[in-house]
């Protein structure tokens, strides 16, 4: 019914129109009357699509700016809650008499027990693989009833939401280069509340990537902290030191299909192929 509801950008819209034309199919918009059978009608249609894309991008940018401003207040902005928390609505009265509903994180005690176990066992084992094995042995499942993967465990261990907001954590995130703020006096780095972080990931609609710490917004949340900052920071340092080193040089054996997939059970490092040149004697026997 409107041109701006067809596609997200001009190039996609152009490809769509070309597909229609190749199948001898006409395009009609109810709101905008374009005669696609004439050159002028087609030109006006593409010009309108350019402004439609501009409008969508402007709105998206405005929404993102608004979300970042709300992030400074430490409120929960929605999405999938971290393990151990649930989203709770908070309503407060405004000056003009209107009620503004916001959200904060509240603890889910059953799940929080699992979170504490994951942190405790990782500080004991210093290995993601062994923590995953321990959880399977104890039949501890995810929220969806599945076994914890190494990726899921790492995501829990690196999530700042569990870290207590105090002076130690404040200086840690400052050192990382994060934008650290706390606009509300009631939610300062008081050693009681937890950390809220935003813009840690970037989703372009196709895949999700992690942003560098310099792009994070870190503030004090309205929820209580779970893991002491000293323990949480110690876990981050261990995770960083246990990261597998990048393999220098190209893989010499192209038949090693599991290279970069198999990992060591003890340390979690990737297994790599090693090629040995064999020496043959005069009888053709290799040594």
PDB file of C-alpha atoms in Angstrom:
ATOM      1  CA  UNK A   1       0.000   0.000   0.000  1.00  0.00           C
ATOM      2  CA  UNK A   2       3.037   2.280   0.330  1.00  0.00           C
ATOM      3  CA  UNK A   3       6.361   2.383  -1.433  1.00  0.00           C
ATOM      4  CA  UNK A   4       8.400   2.487   1.776  1.00  0.00           C
ATOM      5  CA  UNK A   5       6.882  -0.839   2.892  1.00  0.00           C
ATOM      6  CA  UNK A   6       8.398  -2.772  -0.015  1.00  0.00           C
ATOM      7  CA  UNK A   7      12.128  -2.780   0.677  1.00  0.00           C
ATOM      8  CA  UNK A   8      14.764  -1.417   3.067  1.00  0.00           C
ATOM      9  CA  UNK A   9      17.027   0.191   0.469  1.00  0.00           C
ATOM     10  CA  UNK A  10      17.035   1.460  -3.082  1.00  0.00           C
ATOM     11  CA  UNK A  11      19.235  -1.303  -4.516  1.00  0.00           C
ATOM     12  CA  UNK A  12      16.908  -4.027  -3.235  1.00  0.00           C
ATOM     13  CA  UNK A  13      13.926  -2.129  -4.571  1.00  0.00           C
ATOM     14  CA  UNK A  14      15.582  -1.765  -7.979  1.00  0.00           C
ATOM     15  CA  UNK A  15      16.344  -5.502  -8.127  1.00  0.00           C
ATOM     16  CA  UNK A  16      12.752  -6.265  -7.167  1.00  0.00           C
ATOM     17  CA  UNK A  17      11.380  -4.076  -9.946  1.00  0.00           C
ATOM     18  CA  UNK A  18      13.724  -5.724 -12.449  1.00  0.00           C
ATOM     19  CA  UNK A  19      12.463  -9.141 -11.361  1.00  0.00           C
ATOM     20  CA  UNK A  20       8.907  -7.968 -11.822  1.00  0.00           C
ATOM     21  CA  UNK A  21       9.708  -6.655 -15.298  1.00  0.00           C
ATOM     22  CA  UNK A  22      11.411  -9.881 -16.368  1.00  0.00           C
ATOM     23  CA  UNK A  23       8.233 -11.745 -15.413  1.00  0.00           C
ATOM     24  CA  UNK A  24       6.024  -9.153 -17.110  1.00  0.00           C
ATOM     25  CA  UNK A  25       4.534  -8.208 -13.752  1.00  0.00           C
ATOM     26  CA  UNK A  26       3.444  -4.665 -12.945  1.00  0.00           C
ATOM     27  CA  UNK A  27       4.014  -2.857  -9.647  1.00  0.00           C
ATOM     28  CA  UNK A  28       1.222  -0.757  -8.152  1.00  0.00           C
ATOM     29  CA  UNK A  29       1.329   1.248  -4.930  1.00  0.00           C
ATOM     30  CA  UNK A  30      -2.054   2.188  -3.488  1.00  0.00           C
ATOM     31  CA  UNK A  31      -0.873   5.386  -1.793  1.00  0.00           C
ATOM     32  CA  UNK A  32       1.468   6.617  -4.535  1.00  0.00           C
ATOM     33  CA  UNK A  33       0.062   6.411  -8.059  1.00  0.00           C
ATOM     34  CA  UNK A  34       3.033   5.724 -10.343  1.00  0.00           C
ATOM     35  CA  UNK A  35       2.621   4.773 -13.958  1.00  0.00           C
ATOM     36  CA  UNK A  36       5.441   2.254 -14.277  1.00  0.00           C
ATOM     37  CA  UNK A  37       4.811   1.906 -17.998  1.00  0.00           C
ATOM     38  CA  UNK A  38       6.363   5.334 -18.694  1.00  0.00           C
ATOM     39  CA  UNK A  39       9.977   6.485 -18.176  1.00  0.00           C
ATOM     40  CA  UNK A  40       8.831   9.454 -16.066  1.00  0.00           C
ATOM     41  CA  UNK A  41       6.676   7.213 -13.849  1.00  0.00           C
ATOM     42  CA  UNK A  42       9.557   4.820 -13.257  1.00  0.00           C
ATOM     43  CA  UNK A  43      11.910   7.705 -12.503  1.00  0.00           C
ATOM     44  CA  UNK A  44       9.499   9.217  -9.971  1.00  0.00           C
ATOM     45  CA  UNK A  45       9.086   5.825  -8.377  1.00  0.00           C
ATOM     46  CA  UNK A  46      12.832   5.453  -7.802  1.00  0.00           C
ATOM     47  CA  UNK A  47      13.119   9.026  -6.518  1.00  0.00           C
ATOM     48  CA  UNK A  48      10.352   8.282  -4.016  1.00  0.00           C
ATOM     49  CA  UNK A  49      12.164   5.121  -2.926  1.00  0.00           C
ATOM     50  CA  UNK A  50      15.311   7.178  -2.201  1.00  0.00           C
ATOM     51  CA  UNK A  51      13.389   9.462   0.152  1.00  0.00           C
ATOM     52  CA  UNK A  52      11.663   6.441   1.715  1.00  0.00           C
ATOM     53  CA  UNK A  53      15.062   4.940   2.533  1.00  0.00           C
ATOM     54  CA  UNK A  54      16.242   8.280   3.948  1.00  0.00           C
ATOM     55  CA  UNK A  55      13.179   8.471   6.180  1.00  0.00           C
ATOM     56  CA  UNK A  56      13.654   4.931   7.499  1.00  0.00           C
ATOM     57  CA  UNK A  57      17.346   5.474   8.223  1.00  0.00           C
ATOM     58  CA  UNK A  58      16.609   8.768   9.984  1.00  0.00           C
ATOM     59  CA  UNK A  59      13.962   7.148  12.162  1.00  0.00           C
ATOM     60  CA  UNK A  60      16.289   4.237  12.983  1.00  0.00           C
ATOM     61  CA  UNK A  61      19.076   6.658  13.937  1.00  0.00           C
ATOM     62  CA  UNK A  62      16.713   8.675  16.120  1.00  0.00           C
ATOM     63  CA  UNK A  63      15.523   5.530  17.901  1.00  0.00           C
ATOM     64  CA  UNK A  64      19.094   4.401  18.493  1.00  0.00           C
ATOM     65  CA  UNK A  65      20.043   7.799  19.954  1.00  0.00           C
ATOM     66  CA  UNK A  66      17.006   7.655  22.242  1.00  0.00           C
ATOM     67  CA  UNK A  67      17.901   4.148  23.403  1.00  0.00           C
ATOM     68  CA  UNK A  68      21.456   5.240  24.207  1.00  0.00           C
ATOM     69  CA  UNK A  69      20.141   8.154  26.258  1.00  0.00           C
ATOM     70  CA  UNK A  70      17.849   5.797  28.174  1.00  0.00           C
ATOM     71  CA  UNK A  71      20.825   3.491  28.715  1.00  0.00           C
ATOM     72  CA  UNK A  72      22.496   6.195  30.801  1.00  0.00           C
ATOM     73  CA  UNK A  73      19.692   5.842  33.364  1.00  0.00           C
ATOM     74  CA  UNK A  74      20.489   2.162  33.965  1.00  0.00           C
ATOM     75  CA  UNK A  75      17.020   0.909  33.083  1.00  0.00           C
ATOM     76  CA  UNK A  76      16.394  -2.368  31.287  1.00  0.00           C
ATOM     77  CA  UNK A  77      15.666  -1.633  27.626  1.00  0.00           C
ATOM     78  CA  UNK A  78      14.212  -4.993  26.694  1.00  0.00           C
ATOM     79  CA  UNK A  79      15.406  -8.072  24.861  1.00  0.00           C
ATOM     80  CA  UNK A  80      16.262 -11.530  26.167  1.00  0.00           C
ATOM     81  CA  UNK A  81      17.129 -11.333  29.847  1.00  0.00           C
ATOM     82  CA  UNK A  82      20.371 -12.868  31.066  1.00  0.00           C
ATOM     83  CA  UNK A  83      20.228 -16.162  32.928  1.00  0.00           C
ATOM     84  CA  UNK A  84      19.284 -15.496  36.546  1.00  0.00           C
ATOM     85  CA  UNK A  85      17.127 -12.451  35.825  1.00  0.00           C
ATOM     86  CA  UNK A  86      13.604 -11.601  34.741  1.00  0.00           C
ATOM     87  CA  UNK A  87      12.169  -8.324  33.490  1.00  0.00           C
ATOM     88  CA  UNK A  88       9.860  -6.500  35.901  1.00  0.00           C
ATOM     89  CA  UNK A  89       7.731  -3.464  35.044  1.00  0.00           C
ATOM     90  CA  UNK A  90       8.164  -0.374  37.207  1.00  0.00           C
ATOM     91  CA  UNK A  91       5.565   2.409  37.064  1.00  0.00           C
ATOM     92  CA  UNK A  92       6.163   5.864  38.489  1.00  0.00           C
ATOM     93  CA  UNK A  93       4.089   9.059  38.323  1.00  0.00           C
ATOM     94  CA  UNK A  94       5.238  11.962  36.194  1.00  0.00           C
ATOM     95  CA  UNK A  95       4.822  15.646  36.983  1.00  0.00           C
ATOM     96  CA  UNK A  96       2.070  16.125  34.427  1.00  0.00           C
ATOM     97  CA  UNK A  97       0.090  13.264  35.931  1.00  0.00           C
ATOM     98  CA  UNK A  98       0.975  10.712  33.287  1.00  0.00           C
ATOM     99  CA  UNK A  99       2.357   7.351  34.350  1.00  0.00           C
ATOM    100  CA  UNK A 100       5.627   6.251  32.741  1.00  0.00           C
ATOM    101  CA  UNK A 101       6.274   2.530  32.670  1.00  0.00           C
ATOM    102  CA  UNK A 102       9.878   1.383  32.663  1.00  0.00           C
ATOM    103  CA  UNK A 103      11.506  -1.964  33.342  1.00  0.00           C
ATOM    104  CA  UNK A 104      14.228  -3.305  35.581  1.00  0.00           C
ATOM    105  CA  UNK A 105      15.886  -6.658  36.131  1.00  0.00           C
ATOM    106  CA  UNK A 106      14.749  -8.772  39.063  1.00  0.00           C
ATOM    107  CA  UNK A 107      16.533 -11.920  40.234  1.00  0.00           C
ATOM    108  CA  UNK A 108      15.268 -15.371  39.323  1.00  0.00           C
ATOM    109  CA  UNK A 109      16.581 -17.336  42.285  1.00  0.00           C
ATOM    110  CA  UNK A 110      16.384 -20.779  40.648  1.00  0.00           C
ATOM    111  CA  UNK A 111      18.448 -19.634  37.682  1.00  0.00           C
ATOM    112  CA  UNK A 112      20.787 -17.532  39.802  1.00  0.00           C
ATOM    113  CA  UNK A 113      21.940 -20.697  41.571  1.00  0.00           C
ATOM    114  CA  UNK A 114      23.155 -21.967  38.186  1.00  0.00           C
ATOM    115  CA  UNK A 115      24.954 -18.684  37.492  1.00  0.00           C
ATOM    116  CA  UNK A 116      26.835 -18.886  40.803  1.00  0.00           C
ATOM    117  CA  UNK A 117      27.756 -22.498  40.063  1.00  0.00           C
ATOM    118  CA  UNK A 118      29.139 -21.563  36.630  1.00  0.00           C
ATOM    119  CA  UNK A 119      31.320 -18.785  38.066  1.00  0.00           C
ATOM    120  CA  UNK A 120      32.468 -20.945  40.964  1.00  0.00           C
ATOM    121  CA  UNK A 121      33.388 -23.920  38.800  1.00  0.00           C
ATOM    122  CA  UNK A 122      35.199 -21.815  36.219  1.00  0.00           C
ATOM    123  CA  UNK A 123      37.346 -20.211  38.918  1.00  0.00           C
ATOM    124  CA  UNK A 124      38.043 -23.747  40.151  1.00  0.00           C
ATOM    125  CA  UNK A 125      38.656 -25.485  36.792  1.00  0.00           C
ATOM    126  CA  UNK A 126      39.905 -22.516  34.732  1.00  0.00           C
ATOM    127  CA  UNK A 127      38.446 -24.322  31.729  1.00  0.00           C
ATOM    128  CA  UNK A 128      35.190 -23.792  29.819  1.00  0.00           C
ATOM    129  CA  UNK A 129      35.216 -27.391  28.641  1.00  0.00           C
ATOM    130  CA  UNK A 130      35.417 -28.760  32.170  1.00  0.00           C
ATOM    131  CA  UNK A 131      32.614 -26.450  33.317  1.00  0.00           C
ATOM    132  CA  UNK A 132      30.433 -27.701  30.456  1.00  0.00           C
ATOM    133  CA  UNK A 133      31.273 -31.290  31.407  1.00  0.00           C
ATOM    134  CA  UNK A 134      30.422 -30.595  35.052  1.00  0.00           C
ATOM    135  CA  UNK A 135      27.041 -29.111  34.112  1.00  0.00           C
ATOM    136  CA  UNK A 136      26.226 -32.115  31.942  1.00  0.00           C
ATOM    137  CA  UNK A 137      27.232 -34.483  34.736  1.00  0.00           C
ATOM    138  CA  UNK A 138      24.997 -32.649  37.196  1.00  0.00           C
ATOM    139  CA  UNK A 139      22.180 -32.562  34.598  1.00  0.00           C
ATOM    140  CA  UNK A 140      22.027 -28.772  34.802  1.00  0.00           C
ATOM    141  CA  UNK A 141      20.210 -27.454  31.739  1.00  0.00           C
ATOM    142  CA  UNK A 142      19.701 -24.099  30.078  1.00  0.00           C
ATOM    143  CA  UNK A 143      16.471 -22.139  30.213  1.00  0.00           C
ATOM    144  CA  UNK A 144      15.410 -24.011  27.071  1.00  0.00           C
ATOM    145  CA  UNK A 145      16.154 -27.385  28.639  1.00  0.00           C
ATOM    146  CA  UNK A 146      19.350 -28.046  26.648  1.00  0.00           C
ATOM    147  CA  UNK A 147      22.946 -28.712  27.640  1.00  0.00           C
ATOM    148  CA  UNK A 148      25.151 -25.673  28.162  1.00  0.00           C
ATOM    149  CA  UNK A 149      27.593 -25.130  25.309  1.00  0.00           C
ATOM    150  CA  UNK A 150      31.001 -23.517  25.697  1.00  0.00           C
ATOM    151  CA  UNK A 151      29.694 -20.457  23.850  1.00  0.00           C
ATOM    152  CA  UNK A 152      26.742 -20.121  26.247  1.00  0.00           C
ATOM    153  CA  UNK A 153      28.999 -20.486  29.283  1.00  0.00           C
ATOM    154  CA  UNK A 154      31.417 -17.872  27.949  1.00  0.00           C
ATOM    155  CA  UNK A 155      28.536 -15.469  27.315  1.00  0.00           C
ATOM    156  CA  UNK A 156      27.409 -15.817  30.939  1.00  0.00           C
ATOM    157  CA  UNK A 157      30.926 -15.367  32.309  1.00  0.00           C
ATOM    158  CA  UNK A 158      31.589 -12.241  30.218  1.00  0.00           C
ATOM    159  CA  UNK A 159      28.232 -10.544  30.831  1.00  0.00           C
ATOM    160  CA  UNK A 160      28.797  -7.469  33.055  1.00  0.00           C
ATOM    161  CA  UNK A 161      25.221  -7.678  34.370  1.00  0.00           C
ATOM    162  CA  UNK A 162      26.373  -9.988  37.180  1.00  0.00           C
ATOM    163  CA  UNK A 163      29.274  -7.776  38.291  1.00  0.00           C
ATOM    164  CA  UNK A 164      28.849  -5.630  41.408  1.00  0.00           C
ATOM    165  CA  UNK A 165      29.196  -1.920  40.634  1.00  0.00           C
ATOM    166  CA  UNK A 166      31.920  -0.598  42.913  1.00  0.00           C
ATOM    167  CA  UNK A 167      35.156   1.364  42.663  1.00  0.00           C
ATOM    168  CA  UNK A 168      37.117  -1.653  41.399  1.00  0.00           C
ATOM    169  CA  UNK A 169      34.704  -2.399  38.559  1.00  0.00           C
ATOM    170  CA  UNK A 170      34.482   1.323  37.734  1.00  0.00           C
ATOM    171  CA  UNK A 171      38.235   1.571  37.132  1.00  0.00           C
ATOM    172  CA  UNK A 172      38.232  -1.763  35.259  1.00  0.00           C
ATOM    173  CA  UNK A 173      35.724  -0.556  32.657  1.00  0.00           C
ATOM    174  CA  UNK A 174      37.467   2.813  32.456  1.00  0.00           C
ATOM    175  CA  UNK A 175      40.695   0.971  31.662  1.00  0.00           C
ATOM    176  CA  UNK A 176      38.928  -0.974  28.903  1.00  0.00           C
ATOM    177  CA  UNK A 177      37.959   2.332  27.305  1.00  0.00           C
ATOM    178  CA  UNK A 178      34.213   1.999  27.878  1.00  0.00           C
ATOM    179  CA  UNK A 179      31.905   4.998  28.207  1.00  0.00           C
ATOM    180  CA  UNK A 180      31.176   4.768  31.925  1.00  0.00           C
ATOM    181  CA  UNK A 181      28.362   6.901  33.301  1.00  0.00           C
ATOM    182  CA  UNK A 182      25.958   7.064  36.199  1.00  0.00           C
ATOM    183  CA  UNK A 183      23.489   9.929  35.968  1.00  0.00           C
ATOM    184  CA  UNK A 184      21.309   8.863  38.870  1.00  0.00           C
ATOM    185  CA  UNK A 185      22.651   9.477  42.374  1.00  0.00           C
ATOM    186  CA  UNK A 186      20.530   6.611  43.672  1.00  0.00           C
ATOM    187  CA  UNK A 187      22.283   4.166  41.351  1.00  0.00           C
ATOM    188  CA  UNK A 188      25.971   4.985  41.738  1.00  0.00           C
ATOM    189  CA  UNK A 189      28.927   2.622  41.990  1.00  0.00           C
ATOM    190  CA  UNK A 190      27.946   1.852  45.562  1.00  0.00           C
ATOM    191  CA  UNK A 191      28.977  -1.802  45.845  1.00  0.00           C
ATOM    192  CA  UNK A 192      25.326  -2.867  45.958  1.00  0.00           C
ATOM    193  CA  UNK A 193      23.830  -2.554  42.501  1.00  0.00           C
ATOM    194  CA  UNK A 194      24.915  -4.407  39.375  1.00  0.00           C
ATOM    195  CA  UNK A 195      26.323  -3.265  36.054  1.00  0.00           C
ATOM    196  CA  UNK A 196      24.193  -2.513  33.000  1.00  0.00           C
ATOM    197  CA  UNK A 197      25.986  -2.516  29.667  1.00  0.00           C
ATOM    198  CA  UNK A 198      24.725  -1.519  26.247  1.00  0.00           C
ATOM    199  CA  UNK A 199      25.943  -1.590  22.667  1.00  0.00           C
ATOM    200  CA  UNK A 200      28.114  -4.642  23.293  1.00  0.00           C
ATOM    201  CA  UNK A 201      26.835  -6.255  20.098  1.00  0.00           C
ATOM    202  CA  UNK A 202      25.896  -5.039  16.661  1.00  0.00           C
ATOM    203  CA  UNK A 203      23.153  -6.670  14.625  1.00  0.00           C
ATOM    204  CA  UNK A 204      23.043  -5.682  10.971  1.00  0.00           C
ATOM    205  CA  UNK A 205      20.051  -7.891  10.241  1.00  0.00           C
ATOM    206  CA  UNK A 206      22.180 -10.732   8.880  1.00  0.00           C
ATOM    207  CA  UNK A 207      24.515 -11.631  11.715  1.00  0.00           C
ATOM    208  CA  UNK A 208      25.477 -10.435  15.160  1.00  0.00           C
ATOM    209  CA  UNK A 209      28.989  -9.193  15.854  1.00  0.00           C
ATOM    210  CA  UNK A 210      30.648  -8.041  19.072  1.00  0.00           C
ATOM    211  CA  UNK A 211      31.642  -4.407  19.412  1.00  0.00           C
ATOM    212  CA  UNK A 212      34.987  -3.458  20.987  1.00  0.00           C
ATOM    213  CA  UNK A 213      34.849  -2.230  24.616  1.00  0.00           C
ATOM    214  CA  UNK A 214      35.487   1.335  23.406  1.00  0.00           C
ATOM    215  CA  UNK A 215      31.924   1.336  22.010  1.00  0.00           C
ATOM    216  CA  UNK A 216      30.263  -0.041  25.163  1.00  0.00           C
ATOM    217  CA  UNK A 217      28.076   2.086  27.396  1.00  0.00           C
ATOM    218  CA  UNK A 218      28.502   0.989  31.005  1.00  0.00           C
ATOM    219  CA  UNK A 219      26.358   2.315  33.813  1.00  0.00           C
ATOM    220  CA  UNK A 220      24.885   1.207  37.121  1.00  0.00           C
ATOM    221  CA  UNK A 221      21.707  -0.844  36.764  1.00  0.00           C
ATOM    222  CA  UNK A 222      18.687  -0.857  39.004  1.00  0.00           C
ATOM    223  CA  UNK A 223      19.260  -4.499  39.901  1.00  0.00           C
ATOM    224  CA  UNK A 224      21.446  -5.853  42.688  1.00  0.00           C
ATOM    225  CA  UNK A 225      24.930  -7.098  41.872  1.00  0.00           C
ATOM    226  CA  UNK A 226      25.501 -10.842  41.952  1.00  0.00           C
ATOM    227  CA  UNK A 227      29.207 -11.591  41.566  1.00  0.00           C
ATOM    228  CA  UNK A 228      31.814  -9.570  43.522  1.00  0.00           C
ATOM    229  CA  UNK A 229      33.772  -7.359  41.172  1.00  0.00           C
ATOM    230  CA  UNK A 230      37.116  -8.902  42.153  1.00  0.00           C
ATOM    231  CA  UNK A 231      35.866 -12.385  41.203  1.00  0.00           C
ATOM    232  CA  UNK A 232      34.217 -11.198  37.983  1.00  0.00           C
ATOM    233  CA  UNK A 233      37.352  -9.350  36.854  1.00  0.00           C
ATOM    234  CA  UNK A 234      39.506 -12.376  37.737  1.00  0.00           C
ATOM    235  CA  UNK A 235      37.300 -14.496  35.476  1.00  0.00           C
ATOM    236  CA  UNK A 236      37.741 -12.006  32.614  1.00  0.00           C
ATOM    237  CA  UNK A 237      41.512 -12.129  32.951  1.00  0.00           C
ATOM    238  CA  UNK A 238      41.494 -15.926  32.998  1.00  0.00           C
ATOM    239  CA  UNK A 239      39.285 -16.090  29.916  1.00  0.00           C
ATOM    240  CA  UNK A 240      41.610 -13.736  28.086  1.00  0.00           C
ATOM    241  CA  UNK A 241      44.738 -15.671  29.041  1.00  0.00           C
ATOM    242  CA  UNK A 242      43.098 -18.964  27.998  1.00  0.00           C
ATOM    243  CA  UNK A 243      42.139 -17.724  24.548  1.00  0.00           C
ATOM    244  CA  UNK A 244      43.686 -19.982  21.904  1.00  0.00           C
ATOM    245  CA  UNK A 245      46.585 -18.376  20.110  1.00  0.00           C
ATOM    246  CA  UNK A 246      46.050 -17.688  16.430  1.00  0.00           C
ATOM    247  CA  UNK A 247      47.672 -20.325  14.276  1.00  0.00           C
ATOM    248  CA  UNK A 248      50.631 -18.786  12.467  1.00  0.00           C
ATOM    249  CA  UNK A 249      50.898 -19.729   8.819  1.00  0.00           C
ATOM    250  CA  UNK A 250      48.613 -21.683   6.554  1.00  0.00           C
ATOM    251  CA  UNK A 251      47.483 -25.210   7.240  1.00  0.00           C
ATOM    252  CA  UNK A 252      49.779 -27.484   5.312  1.00  0.00           C
ATOM    253  CA  UNK A 253      47.377 -30.409   5.054  1.00  0.00           C
ATOM    254  CA  UNK A 254      44.121 -29.516   3.264  1.00  0.00           C
ATOM    255  CA  UNK A 255      42.603 -32.886   4.235  1.00  0.00           C
ATOM    256  CA  UNK A 256      42.515 -31.892   7.931  1.00  0.00           C
ATOM    257  CA  UNK A 257      38.853 -30.970   7.831  1.00  0.00           C
ATOM    258  CA  UNK A 258      38.484 -30.844  11.635  1.00  0.00           C
ATOM    259  CA  UNK A 259      41.237 -28.290  12.068  1.00  0.00           C
ATOM    260  CA  UNK A 260      39.924 -25.406  14.144  1.00  0.00           C
ATOM    261  CA  UNK A 261      36.976 -27.512  15.302  1.00  0.00           C
ATOM    262  CA  UNK A 262      38.495 -30.091  17.646  1.00  0.00           C
ATOM    263  CA  UNK A 263      39.555 -28.638  20.983  1.00  0.00           C
ATOM    264  CA  UNK A 264      41.677 -29.850  23.868  1.00  0.00           C
ATOM    265  CA  UNK A 265      39.632 -31.314  26.707  1.00  0.00           C
ATOM    266  CA  UNK A 266      41.875 -29.752  29.357  1.00  0.00           C
ATOM    267  CA  UNK A 267      42.526 -26.203  28.167  1.00  0.00           C
ATOM    268  CA  UNK A 268      40.002 -25.700  25.365  1.00  0.00           C
ATOM    269  CA  UNK A 269      42.679 -24.793  22.782  1.00  0.00           C
ATOM    270  CA  UNK A 270      42.108 -25.722  19.138  1.00  0.00           C
ATOM    271  CA  UNK A 271      43.782 -28.854  17.819  1.00  0.00           C
ATOM    272  CA  UNK A 272      45.974 -28.218  14.773  1.00  0.00           C
ATOM    273  CA  UNK A 273      47.452 -30.637  12.215  1.00  0.00           C
ATOM    274  CA  UNK A 274      51.157 -31.321  12.242  1.00  0.00           C
ATOM    275  CA  UNK A 275      52.878 -32.630   9.131  1.00  0.00           C
ATOM    276  CA  UNK A 276      56.003 -34.757   9.504  1.00  0.00           C
ATOM    277  CA  UNK A 277      58.195 -35.645   6.546  1.00  0.00           C
ATOM    278  CA  UNK A 278      58.969 -39.373   6.631  1.00  0.00           C
ATOM    279  CA  UNK A 279      62.321 -40.744   5.554  1.00  0.00           C
ATOM    280  CA  UNK A 280      62.354 -43.915   3.481  1.00  0.00           C
ATOM    281  CA  UNK A 281      65.244 -46.388   3.448  1.00  0.00           C
ATOM    282  CA  UNK A 282      66.448 -48.354   0.484  1.00  0.00           C
ATOM    283  CA  UNK A 283      63.774 -51.014   1.065  1.00  0.00           C
ATOM    284  CA  UNK A 284      60.991 -48.426   0.910  1.00  0.00           C
ATOM    285  CA  UNK A 285      60.277 -48.607   4.636  1.00  0.00           C
ATOM    286  CA  UNK A 286      59.398 -45.263   6.223  1.00  0.00           C
ATOM    287  CA  UNK A 287      60.982 -44.122   9.480  1.00  0.00           C
TER     288      UNK A 287
END
